[in-house]
mmCIF file with all atom_site columns, C-alpha atoms in Angstrom:
data_model
loop_
_atom_site.group_PDB
_atom_site.id
_atom_site.type_symbol
_atom_site.label_atom_id
_atom_site.label_alt_id
_atom_site.label_comp_id
_atom_site.label_asym_id
_atom_site.label_entity_id
_atom_site.label_seq_id
_atom_site.pdbx_PDB_ins_code
_atom_site.Cartn_x
_atom_site.Cartn_y
_atom_site.Cartn_z
_atom_site.occupancy
_atom_site.B_iso_or_equiv
_atom_site.pdbx_formal_charge
_atom_site.auth_seq_id
_atom_site.auth_comp_id
_atom_site.auth_asym_id
_atom_site.auth_atom_id
_atom_site.pdbx_PDB_model_num
ATOM 1   C CA . MET E 1 1   ? -35.019 -6.271  36.105 1.00 52.00 ? 103 MET E CA 1
ATOM 2   C CA . ASN E 1 2   ? -36.832 -5.176  32.980 1.00 53.00 ? 104 ASN E CA 1
ATOM 3   C CA . ASP E 1 3   ? -34.048 -5.822  30.471 1.00 59.00 ? 105 ASP E CA 1
ATOM 4   C CA . VAL E 1 4   ? -33.448 -9.399  31.709 1.00 58.00 ? 106 VAL E CA 1
ATOM 5   C CA . ALA E 1 5   ? -37.193 -10.107 31.539 1.00 66.00 ? 107 ALA E CA 1
ATOM 6   C CA . GLY E 1 6   ? -37.247 -11.636 34.987 1.00 69.00 ? 108 GLY E CA 1
ATOM 7   C CA . ALA E 1 7   ? -36.554 -11.233 38.663 1.00 77.00 ? 109 ALA E CA 1
ATOM 8   C CA . VAL E 1 8   ? -33.594 -11.649 40.986 1.00 80.00 ? 110 VAL E CA 1
ATOM 9   C CA . ILE E 1 9   ? -34.474 -13.443 44.207 1.00 82.00 ? 111 ILE E CA 1
ATOM 10  C CA . LEU E 1 10  ? -32.152 -12.488 47.040 1.00 87.00 ? 112 LEU E CA 1
ATOM 11  C CA . PRO E 1 11  ? -31.126 -15.390 49.248 1.00 87.00 ? 113 PRO E CA 1
ATOM 12  C CA . SER E 1 12  ? -31.285 -14.962 53.021 1.00 90.00 ? 114 SER E CA 1
ATOM 13  C CA . GLY E 1 13  ? -28.509 -12.721 54.348 1.00 94.00 ? 115 GLY E CA 1
ATOM 14  C CA . TRP E 1 14  ? -28.208 -10.610 51.144 1.00 94.00 ? 116 TRP E CA 1
ATOM 15  C CA . GLU E 1 15  ? -29.312 -7.020  50.589 1.00 93.00 ? 117 GLU E CA 1
ATOM 16  C CA . VAL E 1 16  ? -29.375 -4.611  47.624 1.00 92.00 ? 118 VAL E CA 1
ATOM 17  C CA . MET E 1 17  ? -26.414 -2.246  47.631 1.00 88.00 ? 119 MET E CA 1
ATOM 18  C CA . ASP E 1 18  ? -27.027 1.536   47.552 1.00 83.00 ? 120 ASP E CA 1
ATOM 19  C CA . GLN E 1 19  ? -27.901 2.488   43.969 1.00 76.00 ? 121 GLN E CA 1
ATOM 20  C CA . GLY E 1 20  ? -27.453 -1.200  43.099 1.00 72.00 ? 122 GLY E CA 1
ATOM 21  C CA . TRP E 1 21  ? -30.387 -1.724  40.722 1.00 77.00 ? 123 TRP E CA 1
ATOM 22  C CA . THR E 1 22  ? -31.048 -0.640  37.149 1.00 76.00 ? 124 THR E CA 1
ATOM 23  C CA . ASP E 1 23  ? -32.802 -2.282  34.201 1.00 72.00 ? 125 ASP E CA 1
ATOM 24  C CA . TRP E 1 24  ? -29.517 -3.851  33.018 1.00 75.00 ? 126 TRP E CA 1
ATOM 25  C CA . ASP E 1 25  ? -27.541 -4.578  36.187 1.00 83.00 ? 127 ASP E CA 1
ATOM 26  C CA . PHE E 1 26  ? -27.993 -5.423  39.843 1.00 88.00 ? 128 PHE E CA 1
ATOM 27  C CA . LYS E 1 27  ? -25.620 -5.343  42.851 1.00 92.00 ? 129 LYS E CA 1
ATOM 28  C CA . ALA E 1 28  ? -25.996 -6.903  46.295 1.00 94.00 ? 130 ALA E CA 1
ATOM 29  C CA . LYS E 1 29  ? -23.867 -7.687  49.334 1.00 96.00 ? 131 LYS E CA 1
ATOM 30  C CA . SER E 1 30  ? -24.067 -10.483 51.882 1.00 96.00 ? 132 SER E CA 1
ATOM 31  C CA . ASN E 1 31  ? -23.742 -10.365 55.623 1.00 96.00 ? 133 ASN E CA 1
ATOM 32  C CA . THR E 1 32  ? -20.580 -12.530 55.131 1.00 94.00 ? 134 THR E CA 1
ATOM 33  C CA . ASN E 1 33  ? -18.782 -9.838  53.024 1.00 94.00 ? 135 ASN E CA 1
ATOM 34  C CA . LEU E 1 34  ? -19.467 -11.322 49.622 1.00 97.00 ? 136 LEU E CA 1
ATOM 35  C CA . LEU E 1 35  ? -20.350 -8.974  46.730 1.00 96.00 ? 137 LEU E CA 1
ATOM 36  C CA . MET E 1 36  ? -22.651 -9.933  43.891 1.00 95.00 ? 138 MET E CA 1
ATOM 37  C CA . LYS E 1 37  ? -23.132 -8.239  40.517 1.00 94.00 ? 139 LYS E CA 1
ATOM 38  C CA . LEU E 1 38  ? -25.506 -9.307  37.722 1.00 93.00 ? 140 LEU E CA 1
ATOM 39  C CA . TRP E 1 39  ? -25.335 -7.635  34.298 1.00 92.00 ? 141 TRP E CA 1
ATOM 40  C CA . LEU E 1 40  ? -26.394 -8.148  30.703 1.00 87.00 ? 142 LEU E CA 1
ATOM 41  C CA . ARG E 1 41  ? -24.596 -8.067  27.374 1.00 87.00 ? 143 ARG E CA 1
ATOM 42  C CA . PRO E 1 42  ? -26.696 -7.229  24.247 1.00 82.00 ? 144 PRO E CA 1
ATOM 43  C CA . PHE E 1 43  ? -25.813 -10.396 22.327 1.00 79.00 ? 145 PHE E CA 1
ATOM 44  C CA . GLN E 1 44  ? -26.579 -14.064 22.608 1.00 78.00 ? 146 GLN E CA 1
ATOM 45  C CA . PRO E 1 45  ? -23.923 -16.469 21.338 1.00 82.00 ? 147 PRO E CA 1
ATOM 46  C CA . ASP E 1 46  ? -24.327 -20.225 21.395 1.00 85.00 ? 148 ASP E CA 1
ATOM 47  C CA . LEU E 1 47  ? -22.621 -21.359 24.591 1.00 89.00 ? 149 LEU E CA 1
ATOM 48  C CA . THR E 1 48  ? -19.575 -23.366 23.571 1.00 92.00 ? 150 THR E CA 1
ATOM 49  C CA . GLU E 1 49  ? -16.206 -24.030 25.193 1.00 95.00 ? 151 GLU E CA 1
ATOM 50  C CA . ASP E 1 50  ? -14.741 -21.215 23.051 1.00 93.00 ? 152 ASP E CA 1
ATOM 51  C CA . VAL E 1 51  ? -17.418 -18.744 24.181 1.00 92.00 ? 153 VAL E CA 1
ATOM 52  C CA . ALA E 1 52  ? -16.890 -19.788 27.818 1.00 95.00 ? 154 ALA E CA 1
ATOM 53  C CA . ALA E 1 53  ? -13.141 -19.207 27.460 1.00 96.00 ? 155 ALA E CA 1
ATOM 54  C CA . ALA E 1 54  ? -13.732 -15.804 25.848 1.00 94.00 ? 156 ALA E CA 1
ATOM 55  C CA . TRP E 1 55  ? -16.057 -14.795 28.662 1.00 95.00 ? 157 TRP E CA 1
ATOM 56  C CA . ALA E 1 56  ? -13.468 -15.950 31.239 1.00 97.00 ? 158 ALA E CA 1
ATOM 57  C CA . GLU E 1 57  ? -10.892 -13.649 29.584 1.00 97.00 ? 159 GLU E CA 1
ATOM 58  C CA . GLN E 1 58  ? -13.394 -10.764 29.682 1.00 96.00 ? 160 GLN E CA 1
ATOM 59  C CA . TYR E 1 59  ? -13.970 -11.430 33.375 1.00 97.00 ? 161 TYR E CA 1
ATOM 60  C CA . ARG E 1 60  ? -10.184 -11.451 34.006 1.00 98.00 ? 162 ARG E CA 1
ATOM 61  C CA . LYS E 1 61  ? -9.763  -8.118  32.206 1.00 97.00 ? 163 LYS E CA 1
ATOM 62  C CA . SER E 1 62  ? -12.715 -6.637  34.132 1.00 96.00 ? 164 SER E CA 1
ATOM 63  C CA . LEU E 1 63  ? -11.296 -7.527  37.529 1.00 97.00 ? 165 LEU E CA 1
ATOM 64  C CA . THR E 1 64  ? -7.870  -6.201  36.486 1.00 96.00 ? 166 THR E CA 1
ATOM 65  C CA . SER E 1 65  ? -9.429  -2.926  35.367 1.00 96.00 ? 167 SER E CA 1
ATOM 66  C CA . GLU E 1 66  ? -11.060 -2.601  38.787 1.00 93.00 ? 168 GLU E CA 1
ATOM 67  C CA . GLY E 1 67  ? -7.632  -2.548  40.419 1.00 93.00 ? 169 GLY E CA 1
ATOM 68  C CA . LEU E 1 68  ? -7.215  -6.152  41.515 1.00 94.00 ? 170 LEU E CA 1
ATOM 69  C CA . GLU E 1 69  ? -3.801  -7.675  41.009 1.00 94.00 ? 171 GLU E CA 1
ATOM 70  C CA . ASP E 1 70  ? -2.477  -11.040 39.831 1.00 96.00 ? 172 ASP E CA 1
ATOM 71  C CA . VAL E 1 71  ? -5.903  -11.922 38.401 1.00 97.00 ? 173 VAL E CA 1
ATOM 72  C CA . ALA E 1 72  ? -5.760  -15.496 37.041 1.00 98.00 ? 174 ALA E CA 1
ATOM 73  C CA . ILE E 1 73  ? -8.339  -17.842 35.561 1.00 98.00 ? 175 ILE E CA 1
ATOM 74  C CA . ASP E 1 74  ? -8.414  -20.935 37.739 1.00 98.00 ? 176 ASP E CA 1
ATOM 75  C CA . SER E 1 75  ? -11.107 -22.914 35.895 1.00 98.00 ? 177 SER E CA 1
ATOM 76  C CA . THR E 1 76  ? -13.905 -22.659 33.349 1.00 98.00 ? 178 THR E CA 1
ATOM 77  C CA . THR E 1 77  ? -16.570 -25.314 32.808 1.00 97.00 ? 179 THR E CA 1
ATOM 78  C CA . ILE E 1 78  ? -20.007 -25.536 31.252 1.00 97.00 ? 180 ILE E CA 1
ATOM 79  C CA . GLN E 1 79  ? -22.549 -26.833 33.769 1.00 96.00 ? 181 GLN E CA 1
ATOM 80  C CA . GLU E 1 80  ? -26.295 -27.346 33.846 1.00 93.00 ? 182 GLU E CA 1
ATOM 81  C CA . ILE E 1 81  ? -27.736 -25.060 36.552 1.00 91.00 ? 183 ILE E CA 1
ATOM 82  C CA . ALA E 1 82  ? -31.517 -24.553 36.855 1.00 88.00 ? 184 ALA E CA 1
ATOM 83  C CA . HIS E 1 83  ? -32.033 -26.238 33.471 1.00 87.00 ? 185 HIS E CA 1
ATOM 84  C CA . ARG E 1 84  ? -29.695 -23.701 31.846 1.00 88.00 ? 186 ARG E CA 1
ATOM 85  C CA . SER E 1 85  ? -26.402 -24.425 30.143 1.00 91.00 ? 187 SER E CA 1
ATOM 86  C CA . THR E 1 86  ? -24.142 -22.124 32.141 1.00 95.00 ? 188 THR E CA 1
ATOM 87  C CA . ALA E 1 87  ? -20.462 -21.206 31.847 1.00 97.00 ? 189 ALA E CA 1
ATOM 88  C CA . VAL E 1 88  ? -18.950 -21.200 35.320 1.00 98.00 ? 190 VAL E CA 1
ATOM 89  C CA . THR E 1 89  ? -15.561 -19.601 35.835 1.00 98.00 ? 191 THR E CA 1
ATOM 90  C CA . LYS E 1 90  ? -13.399 -19.290 38.946 1.00 98.00 ? 192 LYS E CA 1
ATOM 91  C CA . LEU E 1 91  ? -10.725 -16.563 39.112 1.00 98.00 ? 193 LEU E CA 1
ATOM 92  C CA . THR E 1 92  ? -8.230  -15.783 41.829 1.00 98.00 ? 194 THR E CA 1
ATOM 93  C CA . PHE E 1 93  ? -6.638  -12.410 42.600 1.00 97.00 ? 195 PHE E CA 1
ATOM 94  C CA . SER E 1 94  ? -4.782  -10.414 45.199 1.00 95.00 ? 196 SER E CA 1
ATOM 95  C CA . HIS E 1 95  ? -5.492  -6.972  46.546 1.00 87.00 ? 197 HIS E CA 1
ATOM 96  C CA . GLU E 1 96  ? -3.028  -4.776  48.374 1.00 81.00 ? 198 GLU E CA 1
ATOM 97  C CA . THR E 1 97  ? -5.351  -4.161  51.347 1.00 81.00 ? 199 THR E CA 1
ATOM 98  C CA . GLY E 1 98  ? -7.543  -7.288  51.346 1.00 76.00 ? 200 GLY E CA 1
ATOM 99  C CA . GLY E 1 99  ? -5.113  -10.103 50.541 1.00 85.00 ? 201 GLY E CA 1
ATOM 100 C CA . PRO E 1 100 ? -5.943  -13.079 48.348 1.00 95.00 ? 202 PRO E CA 1
ATOM 101 C CA . GLY E 1 101 ? -9.420  -13.257 46.866 1.00 96.00 ? 203 GLY E CA 1
ATOM 102 C CA . VAL E 1 102 ? -11.692 -15.339 44.706 1.00 98.00 ? 204 VAL E CA 1
ATOM 103 C CA . ALA E 1 103 ? -14.355 -14.483 42.109 1.00 98.00 ? 205 ALA E CA 1
ATOM 104 C CA . TRP E 1 104 ? -16.927 -16.942 40.754 1.00 98.00 ? 206 TRP E CA 1
ATOM 105 C CA . PHE E 1 105 ? -18.677 -16.001 37.512 1.00 98.00 ? 207 PHE E CA 1
ATOM 106 C CA . ALA E 1 106 ? -21.651 -17.512 35.657 1.00 97.00 ? 208 ALA E CA 1
ATOM 107 C CA . GLY E 1 107 ? -22.819 -16.630 32.148 1.00 95.00 ? 209 GLY E CA 1
ATOM 108 C CA . PHE E 1 108 ? -25.620 -17.989 30.018 1.00 92.00 ? 210 PHE E CA 1
ATOM 109 C CA . PRO E 1 109 ? -27.678 -16.978 26.954 1.00 87.00 ? 211 PRO E CA 1
ATOM 110 C CA . SER E 1 110 ? -31.191 -15.680 27.494 1.00 81.00 ? 212 SER E CA 1
ATOM 111 C CA . ASN E 1 111 ? -33.773 -13.928 25.357 1.00 72.00 ? 213 ASN E CA 1
ATOM 112 C CA . GLY E 1 112 ? -31.331 -12.529 22.745 1.00 76.00 ? 214 GLY E CA 1
ATOM 113 C CA . GLN E 1 113 ? -28.718 -11.456 25.269 1.00 81.00 ? 215 GLN E CA 1
ATOM 114 C CA . SER E 1 114 ? -26.172 -12.872 27.722 1.00 87.00 ? 216 SER E CA 1
ATOM 115 C CA . VAL E 1 115 ? -26.753 -12.816 31.447 1.00 90.00 ? 217 VAL E CA 1
ATOM 116 C CA . HIS E 1 116 ? -23.606 -12.636 33.621 1.00 94.00 ? 218 HIS E CA 1
ATOM 117 C CA . LEU E 1 117 ? -23.306 -12.908 37.392 1.00 95.00 ? 219 LEU E CA 1
ATOM 118 C CA . ARG E 1 118 ? -20.316 -12.755 39.712 1.00 97.00 ? 220 ARG E CA 1
ATOM 119 C CA . ILE E 1 119 ? -19.637 -13.285 43.405 1.00 97.00 ? 221 ILE E CA 1
ATOM 120 C CA . VAL E 1 120 ? -16.429 -11.791 44.804 1.00 97.00 ? 222 VAL E CA 1
ATOM 121 C CA . GLY E 1 121 ? -14.888 -12.359 48.199 1.00 96.00 ? 223 GLY E CA 1
ATOM 122 C CA . LEU E 1 122 ? -11.824 -13.221 50.166 1.00 94.00 ? 224 LEU E CA 1
ATOM 123 C CA . LYS E 1 123 ? -10.180 -16.549 49.322 1.00 95.00 ? 225 LYS E CA 1
ATOM 124 C CA . ARG E 1 124 ? -11.152 -18.024 52.712 1.00 94.00 ? 226 ARG E CA 1
ATOM 125 C CA . ALA E 1 125 ? -14.814 -17.616 51.580 1.00 95.00 ? 227 ALA E CA 1
ATOM 126 C CA . ASP E 1 126 ? -14.254 -19.639 48.379 1.00 96.00 ? 228 ASP E CA 1
ATOM 127 C CA . SER E 1 127 ? -16.845 -22.335 49.087 1.00 97.00 ? 229 SER E CA 1
ATOM 128 C CA . LYS E 1 128 ? -19.435 -19.775 50.275 1.00 97.00 ? 230 LYS E CA 1
ATOM 129 C CA . ALA E 1 129 ? -18.895 -17.712 47.108 1.00 97.00 ? 231 ALA E CA 1
ATOM 130 C CA . GLU E 1 130 ? -19.331 -20.796 44.890 1.00 97.00 ? 232 GLU E CA 1
ATOM 131 C CA . GLU E 1 131 ? -22.466 -21.779 46.761 1.00 95.00 ? 233 GLU E CA 1
ATOM 132 C CA . ALA E 1 132 ? -23.877 -18.240 46.469 1.00 95.00 ? 234 ALA E CA 1
ATOM 133 C CA . LEU E 1 133 ? -23.234 -18.223 42.721 1.00 95.00 ? 235 LEU E CA 1
ATOM 134 C CA . SER E 1 134 ? -25.174 -21.471 42.240 1.00 94.00 ? 236 SER E CA 1
ATOM 135 C CA . GLN E 1 135 ? -27.981 -20.239 44.486 1.00 93.00 ? 237 GLN E CA 1
ATOM 136 C CA . PHE E 1 136 ? -28.391 -16.935 42.600 1.00 92.00 ? 238 PHE E CA 1
ATOM 137 C CA . VAL E 1 137 ? -28.388 -18.661 39.169 1.00 91.00 ? 239 VAL E CA 1
ATOM 138 C CA . ASP E 1 138 ? -30.819 -21.325 40.453 1.00 90.00 ? 240 ASP E CA 1
ATOM 139 C CA . GLN E 1 139 ? -33.204 -18.734 41.897 1.00 87.00 ? 241 GLN E CA 1
ATOM 140 C CA . LEU E 1 140 ? -33.071 -16.318 38.946 1.00 84.00 ? 242 LEU E CA 1
ATOM 141 C CA . GLU E 1 141 ? -36.604 -16.177 37.522 1.00 76.00 ? 243 GLU E CA 1
ATOM 142 C CA . LEU E 1 142 ? -36.538 -15.523 33.757 1.00 70.00 ? 244 LEU E CA 1
ATOM 143 C CA . ASP E 1 143 ? -39.629 -15.067 31.570 1.00 64.00 ? 245 ASP E CA 1
ATOM 144 C CA . ALA E 1 144 ? -37.871 -16.397 28.445 1.00 63.00 ? 246 ALA E CA 1
ATOM 145 C CA . GLY E 1 145 ? -34.952 -18.611 27.567 1.00 61.00 ? 247 GLY E CA 1
ATOM 146 C CA . ALA E 1 146 ? -32.434 -18.460 24.773 1.00 59.00 ? 248 ALA E CA 1
ATOM 147 C CA . LEU E 1 147 ? -33.766 -17.466 21.345 1.00 58.00 ? 249 LEU E CA 1
ATOM 148 C CA . GLU E 1 148 ? -33.475 -19.871 18.399 1.00 60.00 ? 250 GLU E CA 1
ATOM 149 C CA . ALA E 1 149 ? -30.667 -19.259 15.935 1.00 56.00 ? 251 ALA E CA 1
ATOM 150 C CA . VAL E 1 150 ? -31.376 -17.338 12.730 1.00 51.00 ? 252 VAL E CA 1
ATOM 151 C CA . THR E 1 151 ? -29.023 -17.682 9.750  1.00 47.00 ? 253 THR E CA 1
ATOM 152 C CA . THR E 1 152 ? -30.727 -15.557 7.108  1.00 49.00 ? 254 THR E CA 1
ATOM 153 C CA . VAL E 1 153 ? -32.388 -12.144 7.538  1.00 49.00 ? 255 VAL E CA 1
ATOM 154 C CA . GLY E 1 154 ? -34.186 -10.426 4.707  1.00 52.00 ? 256 GLY E CA 1
ATOM 155 C CA . GLY E 1 155 ? -36.550 -7.577  3.953  1.00 56.00 ? 257 GLY E CA 1
ATOM 156 C CA . SER E 1 156 ? -36.786 -4.369  1.910  1.00 56.00 ? 258 SER E CA 1
ATOM 157 C CA . GLY E 1 157 ? -34.682 -5.916  -0.843 1.00 55.00 ? 259 GLY E CA 1
ATOM 158 C CA . PHE E 1 158 ? -31.777 -6.708  1.517  1.00 56.00 ? 260 PHE E CA 1
ATOM 159 C CA . SER E 1 159 ? -30.682 -10.057 2.882  1.00 55.00 ? 261 SER E CA 1
ATOM 160 C CA . ALA E 1 160 ? -27.627 -11.329 4.788  1.00 59.00 ? 262 ALA E CA 1
ATOM 161 C CA . THR E 1 161 ? -26.453 -14.671 6.058  1.00 61.00 ? 263 THR E CA 1
ATOM 162 C CA . LEU E 1 162 ? -25.334 -14.218 9.629  1.00 65.00 ? 264 LEU E CA 1
ATOM 163 C CA . PRO E 1 163 ? -22.439 -16.197 11.139 1.00 64.00 ? 265 PRO E CA 1
ATOM 164 C CA . PRO E 1 164 ? -23.188 -19.080 13.525 1.00 70.00 ? 266 PRO E CA 1
ATOM 165 C CA . GLY E 1 165 ? -24.180 -17.888 17.010 1.00 72.00 ? 267 GLY E CA 1
ATOM 166 C CA . TRP E 1 166 ? -25.961 -14.662 15.941 1.00 70.00 ? 268 TRP E CA 1
ATOM 167 C CA . ARG E 1 167 ? -29.545 -14.090 16.979 1.00 68.00 ? 269 ARG E CA 1
ATOM 168 C CA . ALA E 1 168 ? -32.397 -12.060 15.556 1.00 68.00 ? 270 ALA E CA 1
ATOM 169 C CA . PRO E 1 169 ? -32.977 -8.860  17.582 1.00 67.00 ? 271 PRO E CA 1
ATOM 170 C CA . HIS E 1 170 ? -36.075 -8.740  19.659 1.00 59.00 ? 272 HIS E CA 1
#
């Protein structure tokens, strides 16, 4: 994935979905009926409890907009996975044809952007979905980590002090 400056390593039993790969997102499915999506956001906030909570709400809205019902945030924590501070969120939902489901999300800052990954499946596959999320995050090969914070930008007679959490573009 060019825009993430790295590579996604597929665990055993996973395959790329049809038209599931661009420079900014990636989709795969497992032989146990789990679905994975990885995508980027063009900003890199400092990962705090508030940011993790905001991401969780974005994830909830995203699943709702995809037609899932009763989408609820079950938990959000910040964990260390593969030497990365990572927001991990579990959501539950229902679907009129598939019954109760679960979605595990991970998000972390990297190279001036945010990397987000989700695993979605039936509720009975909860532990497999959580394990797959950790495995994908752990095996994600990135060429660069989070950029250092910049508070003042100047040039051409213009300067601005940026709010905490903003990063210089790359």
